[in-house]
Amino acid sequence: GSYQETAKTSLDAMVSSVHEEVSELEVGDSFIVSGIVSIHKKLGAERTGRNFQTNEKIVIPAQVKLSYRSVKPMIDAMDSNA
């Protein structure tokens, strides 16, 4: 196959693996894709919002959120290409 097909297959496999790992994380846990990114699963706080149609205040429940941070090798690679 072509280079593009090989790259797509490799990327699809990596994304599938990361998705599987992240879905198994507990709140407060982290997962690192070596040399690329750190993924942290956390619980966002309950907050107050507003219904735009009625202008009524509503409570938005706490939600699980993911945060992403580039790890040092990725940051260094981006800096050297700037």
Tab-separated table of N, CA and C in Angstrom:
chain	number	residue	atom	x	y	z
A	1	GLY	N	0.819	-1.197	0.000
A	1	GLY	CA	0.000	0.000	0.000
A	1	GLY	C	0.853	1.246	0.000
A	2	SER	N	0.209	2.328	-0.226
A	2	SER	CA	0.899	3.605	-0.286
A	2	SER	C	1.255	4.105	1.106
A	3	TYR	N	2.092	5.109	1.127
A	3	TYR	CA	2.497	5.726	2.388
A	3	TYR	C	1.281	6.265	3.136
A	4	GLN	N	0.348	6.900	2.414
A	4	GLN	CA	-0.844	7.460	3.048
A	4	GLN	C	-1.711	6.378	3.685
A	5	GLU	N	-1.859	5.247	3.018
A	5	GLU	CA	-2.653	4.147	3.568
A	5	GLU	C	-2.005	3.598	4.842
A	6	THR	N	-0.687	3.449	4.808
A	6	THR	CA	0.047	2.948	5.967
A	6	THR	C	-0.071	3.928	7.138
A	7	ALA	N	0.079	5.225	6.854
A	7	ALA	CA	-0.026	6.246	7.897
A	7	ALA	C	-1.440	6.256	8.484
A	8	LYS	N	-2.457	6.164	7.637
A	8	LYS	CA	-3.844	6.169	8.098
A	8	LYS	C	-4.114	4.952	8.983
A	9	THR	N	-3.641	3.786	8.573
A	9	THR	CA	-3.832	2.569	9.360
A	9	THR	C	-3.166	2.690	10.727
A	10	SER	N	-1.942	3.219	10.748
A	10	SER	CA	-1.217	3.397	12.007
A	10	SER	C	-1.913	4.400	12.911
A	11	LEU	N	-2.358	5.513	12.340
A	11	LEU	CA	-3.039	6.540	13.125
A	11	LEU	C	-4.370	6.024	13.669
A	12	ASP	N	-5.119	5.296	12.843
A	12	ASP	CA	-6.388	4.721	13.296
A	12	ASP	C	-6.174	3.762	14.468
A	13	ALA	N	-5.122	2.960	14.400
A	13	ALA	CA	-4.816	2.008	15.479
A	13	ALA	C	-4.454	2.756	16.760
A	14	MET	N	-3.661	3.829	16.631
A	14	MET	CA	-3.273	4.609	17.805
A	14	MET	C	-4.492	5.291	18.429
A	15	VAL	N	-5.345	5.899	17.615
A	15	VAL	CA	-6.536	6.577	18.118
A	15	VAL	C	-7.461	5.587	18.811
A	16	SER	N	-7.624	4.410	18.243
A	16	SER	CA	-8.458	3.379	18.844
A	16	SER	C	-7.910	2.965	20.209
A	17	SER	N	-6.605	2.793	20.290
A	17	SER	CA	-5.964	2.410	21.548
A	17	SER	C	-6.121	3.498	22.604
A	18	VAL	N	-5.910	4.767	22.218
A	18	VAL	CA	-6.054	5.884	23.152
A	18	VAL	C	-7.502	5.981	23.621
A	19	HIS	N	-8.447	5.821	22.697
A	19	HIS	CA	-9.870	5.890	23.058
A	19	HIS	C	-10.208	4.823	24.098
A	20	GLU	N	-9.704	3.627	23.893
A	20	GLU	CA	-9.957	2.523	24.826
A	20	GLU	C	-9.380	2.835	26.212
A	21	GLU	N	-8.146	3.340	26.245
A	21	GLU	CA	-7.500	3.664	27.525
A	21	GLU	C	-8.244	4.785	28.254
A	22	VAL	N	-8.624	5.832	27.524
A	22	VAL	CA	-9.294	6.977	28.137
A	22	VAL	C	-10.663	6.573	28.666
A	23	SER	N	-11.377	5.721	27.946
A	23	SER	CA	-12.707	5.315	28.400
A	23	SER	C	-12.641	4.503	29.691
A	24	GLU	N	-11.492	3.891	29.979
A	24	GLU	CA	-11.330	3.095	31.198
A	24	GLU	C	-10.781	3.903	32.376
A	25	LEU	N	-10.405	5.171	32.134
A	25	LEU	CA	-9.863	5.999	33.211
A	25	LEU	C	-10.935	6.317	34.247
A	26	GLU	N	-10.520	6.368	35.496
A	26	GLU	CA	-11.379	6.857	36.576
A	26	GLU	C	-11.122	8.354	36.716
A	27	VAL	N	-12.081	9.070	37.293
A	27	VAL	CA	-11.893	10.500	37.525
A	27	VAL	C	-10.659	10.698	38.395
A	28	GLY	N	-9.787	11.596	37.979
A	28	GLY	CA	-8.545	11.863	38.703
A	28	GLY	C	-7.340	11.151	38.127
A	29	ASP	N	-7.564	10.183	37.227
A	29	ASP	CA	-6.464	9.442	36.611
A	29	ASP	C	-5.951	10.161	35.367
A	30	SER	N	-4.725	9.815	34.975
A	30	SER	CA	-4.112	10.377	33.774
A	30	SER	C	-3.635	9.259	32.864
A	31	PHE	N	-3.457	9.600	31.597
A	31	PHE	CA	-2.942	8.674	30.599
A	31	PHE	C	-1.988	9.463	29.716
A	32	ILE	N	-0.812	8.925	29.458
A	32	ILE	CA	0.170	9.624	28.627
A	32	ILE	C	0.397	8.851	27.342
A	33	VAL	N	0.235	9.543	26.209
A	33	VAL	CA	0.622	8.994	24.911
A	33	VAL	C	2.083	9.404	24.782
A	34	SER	N	2.975	8.437	24.915
A	34	SER	CA	4.403	8.676	25.049
A	34	SER	C	4.944	9.702	24.051
A	35	GLY	N	5.526	10.765	24.596
A	35	GLY	CA	6.169	11.780	23.784
A	35	GLY	C	5.222	12.747	23.095
A	36	ILE	N	3.904	12.605	23.296
A	36	ILE	CA	2.972	13.462	22.565
A	36	ILE	C	2.085	14.276	23.496
A	37	VAL	N	1.245	13.590	24.294
A	37	VAL	CA	0.229	14.300	25.066
A	37	VAL	C	-0.088	13.554	26.363
A	38	SER	N	-0.472	14.333	27.371
A	38	SER	CA	-0.957	13.799	28.634
A	38	SER	C	-2.447	14.114	28.715
A	39	ILE	N	-3.264	13.103	29.011
A	39	ILE	CA	-4.711	13.259	29.089
A	39	ILE	C	-5.135	13.006	30.532
A	40	HIS	N	-5.887	13.946	31.112
A	40	HIS	CA	-6.304	13.848	32.511
A	40	HIS	C	-7.830	13.909	32.565
A	41	LYS	N	-8.434	12.949	33.268
A	41	LYS	CA	-9.889	12.905	33.407
A	41	LYS	C	-10.254	13.539	34.747
A	42	LYS	N	-11.114	14.576	34.716
A	42	LYS	CA	-11.488	15.250	35.952
A	42	LYS	C	-12.980	15.553	35.970
A	43	LEU	N	-13.463	15.890	37.144
A	43	LEU	CA	-14.871	16.203	37.315
A	43	LEU	C	-15.020	17.712	37.400
A	44	GLY	N	-15.751	18.287	36.437
A	44	GLY	CA	-16.028	19.716	36.457
A	44	GLY	C	-17.088	20.013	37.506
A	45	ALA	N	-17.041	21.180	38.080
A	45	ALA	CA	-17.961	21.552	39.159
A	45	ALA	C	-19.365	21.831	38.624
A	46	GLU	N	-20.348	21.622	39.492
A	46	GLU	CA	-21.717	22.031	39.183
A	46	GLU	C	-21.703	23.557	39.072
A	47	ARG	N	-22.478	24.100	38.144
A	47	ARG	CA	-22.469	25.548	37.969
A	47	ARG	C	-23.854	26.069	37.625
A	48	THR	N	-24.005	27.380	37.694
A	48	THR	CA	-25.278	28.018	37.387
A	48	THR	C	-25.230	28.544	35.961
A	49	GLY	N	-26.303	28.314	35.228
A	49	GLY	CA	-26.416	28.814	33.873
A	49	GLY	C	-27.714	29.583	33.717
A	50	ARG	N	-28.090	29.866	32.466
A	50	ARG	CA	-29.298	30.631	32.213
A	50	ARG	C	-30.003	30.066	30.997
A	51	ASN	N	-31.316	29.890	31.096
A	51	ASN	CA	-32.130	29.505	29.956
A	51	ASN	C	-32.339	30.773	29.133
A	52	PHE	N	-31.801	30.806	27.918
A	52	PHE	CA	-31.839	32.020	27.109
A	52	PHE	C	-33.249	32.398	26.663
A	53	GLN	N	-34.140	31.430	26.578
A	53	GLN	CA	-35.505	31.727	26.138
A	53	GLN	C	-36.333	32.369	27.243
A	54	THR	N	-36.152	31.893	28.487
A	54	THR	CA	-36.972	32.397	29.591
A	54	THR	C	-36.190	33.283	30.557
A	55	ASN	N	-34.879	33.354	30.376
A	55	ASN	CA	-33.975	34.103	31.251
A	55	ASN	C	-33.968	33.546	32.681
A	56	GLU	N	-34.446	32.330	32.851
A	56	GLU	CA	-34.492	31.670	34.152
A	56	GLU	C	-33.124	31.058	34.462
A	57	LYS	N	-32.701	31.151	35.735
A	57	LYS	CA	-31.450	30.522	36.149
A	57	LYS	C	-31.666	29.018	36.245
A	58	ILE	N	-30.666	28.257	35.794
A	58	ILE	CA	-30.726	26.796	35.859
A	58	ILE	C	-29.419	26.273	36.446
A	59	VAL	N	-29.463	25.064	36.983
A	59	VAL	CA	-28.267	24.420	37.523
A	59	VAL	C	-27.750	23.438	36.481
A	60	ILE	N	-26.501	23.602	36.113
A	60	ILE	CA	-25.855	22.680	35.184
A	60	ILE	C	-25.083	21.683	36.037
A	61	PRO	N	-25.428	20.382	35.948
A	61	PRO	CA	-24.789	19.395	36.826
A	61	PRO	C	-23.294	19.227	36.527
A	62	ALA	N	-22.580	18.700	37.514
A	62	ALA	CA	-21.158	18.408	37.343
A	62	ALA	C	-20.988	17.419	36.196
A	63	GLN	N	-19.928	17.602	35.412
A	63	GLN	CA	-19.678	16.743	34.251
A	63	GLN	C	-18.224	16.280	34.241
A	64	VAL	N	-18.004	15.080	33.724
A	64	VAL	CA	-16.651	14.573	33.550
A	64	VAL	C	-16.042	15.280	32.340
A	65	LYS	N	-14.812	15.769	32.512
A	65	LYS	CA	-14.122	16.486	31.443
A	65	LYS	C	-12.727	15.903	31.257
A	66	LEU	N	-12.209	16.067	30.057
A	66	LEU	CA	-10.837	15.653	29.765
A	66	LEU	C	-9.997	16.900	29.540
A	67	SER	N	-8.800	16.907	30.081
A	67	SER	CA	-7.869	17.982	29.793
A	67	SER	C	-6.651	17.366	29.103
A	68	TYR	N	-6.066	18.135	28.209
A	68	TYR	CA	-4.938	17.666	27.411
A	68	TYR	C	-3.771	18.618	27.595
A	69	ARG	N	-2.577	18.055	27.709
A	69	ARG	CA	-1.367	18.870	27.771
A	69	ARG	C	-0.307	18.212	26.915
A	70	SER	N	0.344	19.017	26.084
A	70	SER	CA	1.476	18.499	25.324
A	70	SER	C	2.600	18.183	26.293
A	71	VAL	N	3.285	17.088	26.052
A	71	VAL	CA	4.407	16.737	26.917
A	71	VAL	C	5.692	17.320	26.339
A	72	LYS	N	6.735	17.365	27.144
A	72	LYS	CA	7.961	18.072	26.784
A	72	LYS	C	8.542	17.714	25.414
A	73	PRO	N	8.651	16.448	25.025
A	73	PRO	CA	9.215	16.161	23.700
A	73	PRO	C	8.411	16.811	22.560
A	74	MET	N	7.086	16.849	22.685
A	74	MET	CA	6.262	17.469	21.652
A	74	MET	C	6.458	18.983	21.648
A	75	ILE	N	6.516	19.587	22.831
A	75	ILE	CA	6.732	21.031	22.935
A	75	ILE	C	8.082	21.400	22.332
A	76	ASP	N	9.129	20.622	22.655
A	76	ASP	CA	10.460	20.880	22.114
A	76	ASP	C	10.465	20.749	20.592
A	77	ALA	N	9.758	19.756	20.053
A	77	ALA	CA	9.701	19.567	18.599
A	77	ALA	C	9.002	20.739	17.928
A	78	MET	N	7.932	21.241	18.548
A	78	MET	CA	7.220	22.387	17.971
A	78	MET	C	8.082	23.644	18.046
A	79	ASP	N	8.827	23.835	19.155
A	79	ASP	CA	9.690	25.001	19.294
A	79	ASP	C	10.810	25.001	18.277
A	80	SER	N	11.379	23.832	17.981
A	80	SER	CA	12.493	23.765	17.045
A	80	SER	C	12.046	23.995	15.593
A	81	ASN	N	10.747	23.828	15.313
A	81	ASN	CA	10.230	24.047	13.959
A	81	ASN	C	9.636	25.433	13.786
A	82	ALA	N	9.643	26.234	14.834
A	82	ALA	CA	9.027	27.575	14.766
A	82	ALA	C	9.906	28.561	14.045
